[in-house]
Amino acid sequence: MSTTLNILAAEASICTACVLAEGRSSVVFGGGSTDAKVMFVGEGPGAREDDLGLPFVGRSGKLLERLLAEEMGVERSAVYITNVVKCRPPENRDPRPNEIEACRPFLEKQVALVDPVVIVTLGNFASKLLLKTDIGITKLRGQSYVYGKSQRHLVPTFHPAAALRGGAEVLAKMRSDLVRAKMLVES
Ligand code: URA
């Protein structure tokens, strides 16, 4: 991790800006290559992530790793992975608007510091937040966007948990979204 990301992670590790601080075992800040060309943004840590302090280390993470290898030809160590909220919501409930808002500065700083060419948002929470929209992921996905005022591309796709639940059709769409992300990195 670069020095500045380390400082940000240290700040996050003592954050008490929202109620999620009360139930956490760890702050799951993010991980991977700090000069990655692709950054993935999920929703929030689950139980396993909270235990280990690392993002996407459960079933969703295993699927994400497989798709990274099969569709983008990369290992997870080549990308940067983080979440909208860095602390586990109790019982894996949805993160609340005030929790998302409290954590947003960390995510925005991570984007600026990692400086990826492409951001892939996984699911509704990350996609709606970073695209500043209320439109759901089913409608959003299938194309790329420009992230904010930057030159970065943003590719919204389903959350891997949706693919685990939703089967072949969701998975096929995720695959094609990741191919789109790879093409944008290479363009
Ligand atoms: N789901 C997420 O959104 N993030 C994780 O880190 C793990 C599961």
CSV table of C-alpha atoms and ligand atoms in Angstrom, one decimal:
chain,number,residue,atom,x,y,z
A,1,MET,CA,0.0,0.0,0.0
A,2,SER,CA,1.3,3.5,-0.7
A,3,THR,CA,2.1,5.7,2.2
A,4,THR,CA,-1.0,7.8,1.7
A,5,LEU,CA,-3.3,4.9,1.4
A,6,ASN,CA,-1.7,3.5,4.6
A,7,ILE,CA,-2.5,6.8,6.3
A,8,LEU,CA,-6.1,6.6,5.1
A,9,ALA,CA,-6.4,3.0,6.2
A,10,ALA,CA,-5.1,4.0,9.6
A,11,GLU,CA,-7.8,6.7,9.8
A,12,ALA,CA,-10.5,4.3,8.8
A,13,SER,CA,-9.3,1.7,11.4
A,14,ILE,CA,-10.4,4.1,14.2
A,15,CYS,CA,-13.4,5.6,12.5
A,16,THR,CA,-16.5,5.9,14.6
A,17,ALA,CA,-18.6,8.1,12.2
A,18,CYS,CA,-21.5,5.7,12.2
A,19,VAL,CA,-23.2,2.9,14.2
A,20,LEU,CA,-21.5,0.2,12.2
A,21,ALA,CA,-18.3,0.9,14.2
A,22,GLU,CA,-20.1,-0.7,17.2
A,23,GLY,CA,-20.5,-4.2,15.9
A,24,ARG,CA,-17.3,-4.7,13.8
A,25,SER,CA,-14.4,-6.9,14.4
A,26,SER,CA,-12.4,-5.2,11.7
A,27,VAL,CA,-12.5,-2.3,9.4
A,28,VAL,CA,-12.3,-3.8,5.9
A,29,PHE,CA,-10.5,-1.0,4.2
A,30,GLY,CA,-9.7,-2.6,0.9
A,31,GLY,CA,-6.8,-4.4,-0.7
A,32,GLY,CA,-4.9,-5.4,-3.8
A,33,SER,CA,-2.6,-3.5,-6.1
A,34,THR,CA,-2.3,0.2,-5.2
A,35,ASP,CA,-1.5,1.1,-8.8
A,36,ALA,CA,-4.2,-1.1,-10.3
A,37,LYS,CA,-5.8,-0.1,-13.5
A,38,VAL,CA,-9.1,-1.6,-12.4
A,39,MET,CA,-10.8,-1.0,-9.1
A,40,PHE,CA,-13.8,-3.0,-7.9
A,41,VAL,CA,-16.3,-1.6,-5.4
A,42,GLY,CA,-18.7,-3.9,-3.6
A,43,GLU,CA,-21.3,-3.2,-0.9
A,44,GLY,CA,-19.9,-4.0,2.5
A,45,PRO,CA,-18.0,-6.7,4.4
A,46,GLY,CA,-19.8,-9.9,5.3
A,47,ALA,CA,-19.0,-12.1,8.3
A,48,ARG,CA,-15.9,-13.7,6.8
A,49,GLU,CA,-14.5,-10.3,5.6
A,50,ASP,CA,-15.2,-8.9,9.1
A,51,ASP,CA,-13.3,-11.8,10.7
A,52,LEU,CA,-10.3,-11.5,8.4
A,53,GLY,CA,-10.2,-7.8,7.7
A,54,LEU,CA,-10.1,-8.3,3.9
A,55,PRO,CA,-12.7,-7.7,1.2
A,56,PHE,CA,-14.4,-10.4,-0.8
A,57,VAL,CA,-12.9,-13.5,0.9
A,58,GLY,CA,-16.1,-15.4,1.1
A,59,ARG,CA,-18.2,-17.1,-1.6
A,60,SER,CA,-18.8,-13.9,-3.5
A,61,GLY,CA,-15.0,-13.3,-3.5
A,62,LYS,CA,-14.3,-16.8,-4.9
A,63,LEU,CA,-16.7,-16.2,-7.8
A,64,LEU,CA,-15.2,-12.7,-8.4
A,65,GLU,CA,-11.7,-14.2,-8.5
A,66,ARG,CA,-12.8,-16.8,-11.0
A,67,LEU,CA,-14.4,-14.2,-13.2
A,68,LEU,CA,-11.4,-12.0,-13.0
A,69,ALA,CA,-9.2,-14.9,-14.3
A,70,GLU,CA,-11.6,-16.1,-16.9
A,71,GLU,CA,-12.8,-12.8,-18.4
A,72,MET,CA,-10.1,-10.4,-17.7
A,73,GLY,CA,-7.1,-12.7,-17.5
A,74,VAL,CA,-5.9,-11.2,-14.2
A,75,GLU,CA,-5.4,-12.4,-10.6
A,76,ARG,CA,-7.0,-10.5,-7.8
A,77,SER,CA,-3.6,-9.2,-6.7
A,78,ALA,CA,-3.5,-7.1,-9.9
A,79,VAL,CA,-6.7,-5.2,-9.1
A,80,TYR,CA,-7.8,-3.1,-6.1
A,81,ILE,CA,-10.9,-4.2,-4.3
A,82,THR,CA,-13.0,-2.3,-1.7
A,83,ASN,CA,-16.5,-1.6,-0.6
A,84,VAL,CA,-19.0,1.2,-0.2
A,85,VAL,CA,-19.0,0.7,3.6
A,86,LYS,CA,-15.9,-0.6,5.4
A,87,CYS,CA,-17.7,-2.1,8.4
A,88,ARG,CA,-20.0,-5.0,8.4
A,89,PRO,CA,-23.7,-4.2,8.7
A,90,PRO,CA,-25.3,-6.4,11.4
A,91,GLU,CA,-27.0,-9.6,10.1
A,92,ASN,CA,-25.7,-8.5,6.6
A,93,ARG,CA,-28.5,-5.9,6.3
A,94,ASP,CA,-28.3,-3.3,3.7
A,95,PRO,CA,-26.1,-0.3,4.5
A,96,ARG,CA,-28.2,2.7,5.4
A,97,PRO,CA,-28.0,6.1,3.7
A,98,ASN,CA,-26.2,7.8,6.6
A,99,GLU,CA,-23.7,4.9,6.8
A,100,ILE,CA,-23.0,5.2,3.1
A,101,GLU,CA,-22.6,8.9,3.4
A,102,ALA,CA,-20.3,8.6,6.4
A,103,CYS,CA,-18.0,6.2,4.5
A,104,ARG,CA,-18.1,8.0,1.2
A,105,PRO,CA,-15.0,10.2,1.8
A,106,PHE,CA,-12.9,7.1,2.3
A,107,LEU,CA,-14.1,5.6,-1.0
A,108,GLU,CA,-13.6,8.9,-2.9
A,109,LYS,CA,-10.0,9.2,-1.6
A,110,GLN,CA,-9.3,5.6,-2.4
A,111,VAL,CA,-10.4,6.2,-6.0
A,112,ALA,CA,-8.2,9.3,-6.2
A,113,LEU,CA,-5.1,7.6,-4.7
A,114,VAL,CA,-5.3,4.3,-6.6
A,115,ASP,CA,-6.2,6.3,-9.7
A,116,PRO,CA,-7.7,3.4,-11.7
A,117,VAL,CA,-8.6,3.6,-15.4
A,118,VAL,CA,-11.8,1.7,-14.9
A,119,ILE,CA,-14.0,1.4,-11.8
A,120,VAL,CA,-16.3,-1.7,-11.8
A,121,THR,CA,-19.2,-1.2,-9.4
A,122,LEU,CA,-20.6,-4.5,-8.0
A,123,GLY,CA,-24.4,-4.2,-7.4
A,124,ASN,CA,-26.9,-1.5,-6.6
A,125,PHE,CA,-25.2,0.2,-3.7
A,126,ALA,CA,-21.9,0.9,-5.4
A,127,SER,CA,-23.4,1.7,-8.8
A,128,LYS,CA,-26.0,4.1,-7.5
A,129,LEU,CA,-23.5,5.9,-5.2
A,130,LEU,CA,-20.8,6.4,-7.8
A,131,LEU,CA,-23.2,7.2,-10.6
A,132,LYS,CA,-25.3,9.4,-8.3
A,133,THR,CA,-28.5,7.8,-9.6
A,134,ASP,CA,-31.6,6.0,-8.3
A,135,ILE,CA,-31.7,3.7,-11.3
A,136,GLY,CA,-31.2,0.1,-10.4
A,137,ILE,CA,-28.3,-2.2,-11.6
A,138,THR,CA,-30.4,-4.2,-14.0
A,139,LYS,CA,-31.1,-1.1,-16.1
A,140,LEU,CA,-27.7,0.6,-15.5
A,141,ARG,CA,-25.5,-2.3,-16.6
A,142,GLY,CA,-24.6,-3.2,-20.1
A,143,GLN,CA,-22.8,0.0,-20.9
A,144,SER,CA,-20.0,2.1,-19.5
A,145,TYR,CA,-20.1,5.6,-18.0
A,146,VAL,CA,-17.7,8.4,-17.2
A,147,TYR,CA,-17.1,8.6,-13.4
A,148,GLY,CA,-17.8,12.2,-12.2
A,149,LYS,CA,-15.6,14.8,-13.8
A,150,SER,CA,-12.7,12.5,-14.3
A,151,GLN,CA,-11.5,10.6,-17.3
A,152,ARG,CA,-12.3,7.3,-15.6
A,153,HIS,CA,-14.6,4.8,-17.0
A,154,LEU,CA,-17.2,3.2,-14.8
A,155,VAL,CA,-18.7,-0.2,-15.6
A,156,PRO,CA,-21.6,-1.2,-13.4
A,157,THR,CA,-22.3,-4.9,-13.0
A,158,PHE,CA,-24.2,-7.3,-10.8
A,159,HIS,CA,-22.9,-8.1,-7.3
A,160,PRO,CA,-21.4,-11.6,-7.3
A,161,ALA,CA,-23.9,-12.6,-4.7
A,162,ALA,CA,-26.6,-11.9,-7.2
A,163,ALA,CA,-24.9,-14.2,-9.7
A,164,LEU,CA,-24.7,-16.9,-7.0
A,165,ARG,CA,-28.4,-16.6,-6.4
A,166,GLY,CA,-29.5,-15.7,-9.9
A,167,GLY,CA,-27.8,-18.4,-11.9
A,168,ALA,CA,-26.6,-18.6,-15.5
A,169,GLU,CA,-28.3,-15.5,-16.9
A,170,VAL,CA,-26.9,-13.1,-14.3
A,171,LEU,CA,-23.5,-14.7,-14.5
A,172,ALA,CA,-23.4,-14.4,-18.3
A,173,LYS,CA,-24.2,-10.6,-18.0
A,174,MET,CA,-21.4,-10.2,-15.4
A,175,ARG,CA,-19.0,-11.9,-17.7
A,176,SER,CA,-19.8,-9.6,-20.6
A,177,ASP,CA,-19.5,-6.5,-18.3
A,178,LEU,CA,-16.1,-7.7,-17.2
A,179,VAL,CA,-15.0,-8.1,-20.8
A,180,ARG,CA,-16.2,-4.5,-21.4
A,181,ALA,CA,-14.0,-3.4,-18.5
A,182,LYS,CA,-11.0,-5.2,-19.9
A,183,MET,CA,-11.5,-3.6,-23.3
A,184,LEU,CA,-11.7,-0.2,-21.7
A,185,VAL,CA,-8.4,-0.8,-19.8
A,186,GLU,CA,-6.7,-1.8,-23.0
A,187,SER,CA,-8.2,1.0,-25.1
B,1,URA,N1,-19.8,-8.6,-0.4
B,1,URA,C1,-19.4,-7.3,-0.5
B,1,URA,O1,-20.1,-6.5,-1.1
B,1,URA,N2,-18.2,-7.0,-0.1
B,1,URA,C2,-17.4,-7.9,0.4
B,1,URA,O2,-16.3,-7.6,0.8
B,1,URA,C3,-17.8,-9.3,0.6
B,1,URA,C4,-19.1,-9.6,0.2
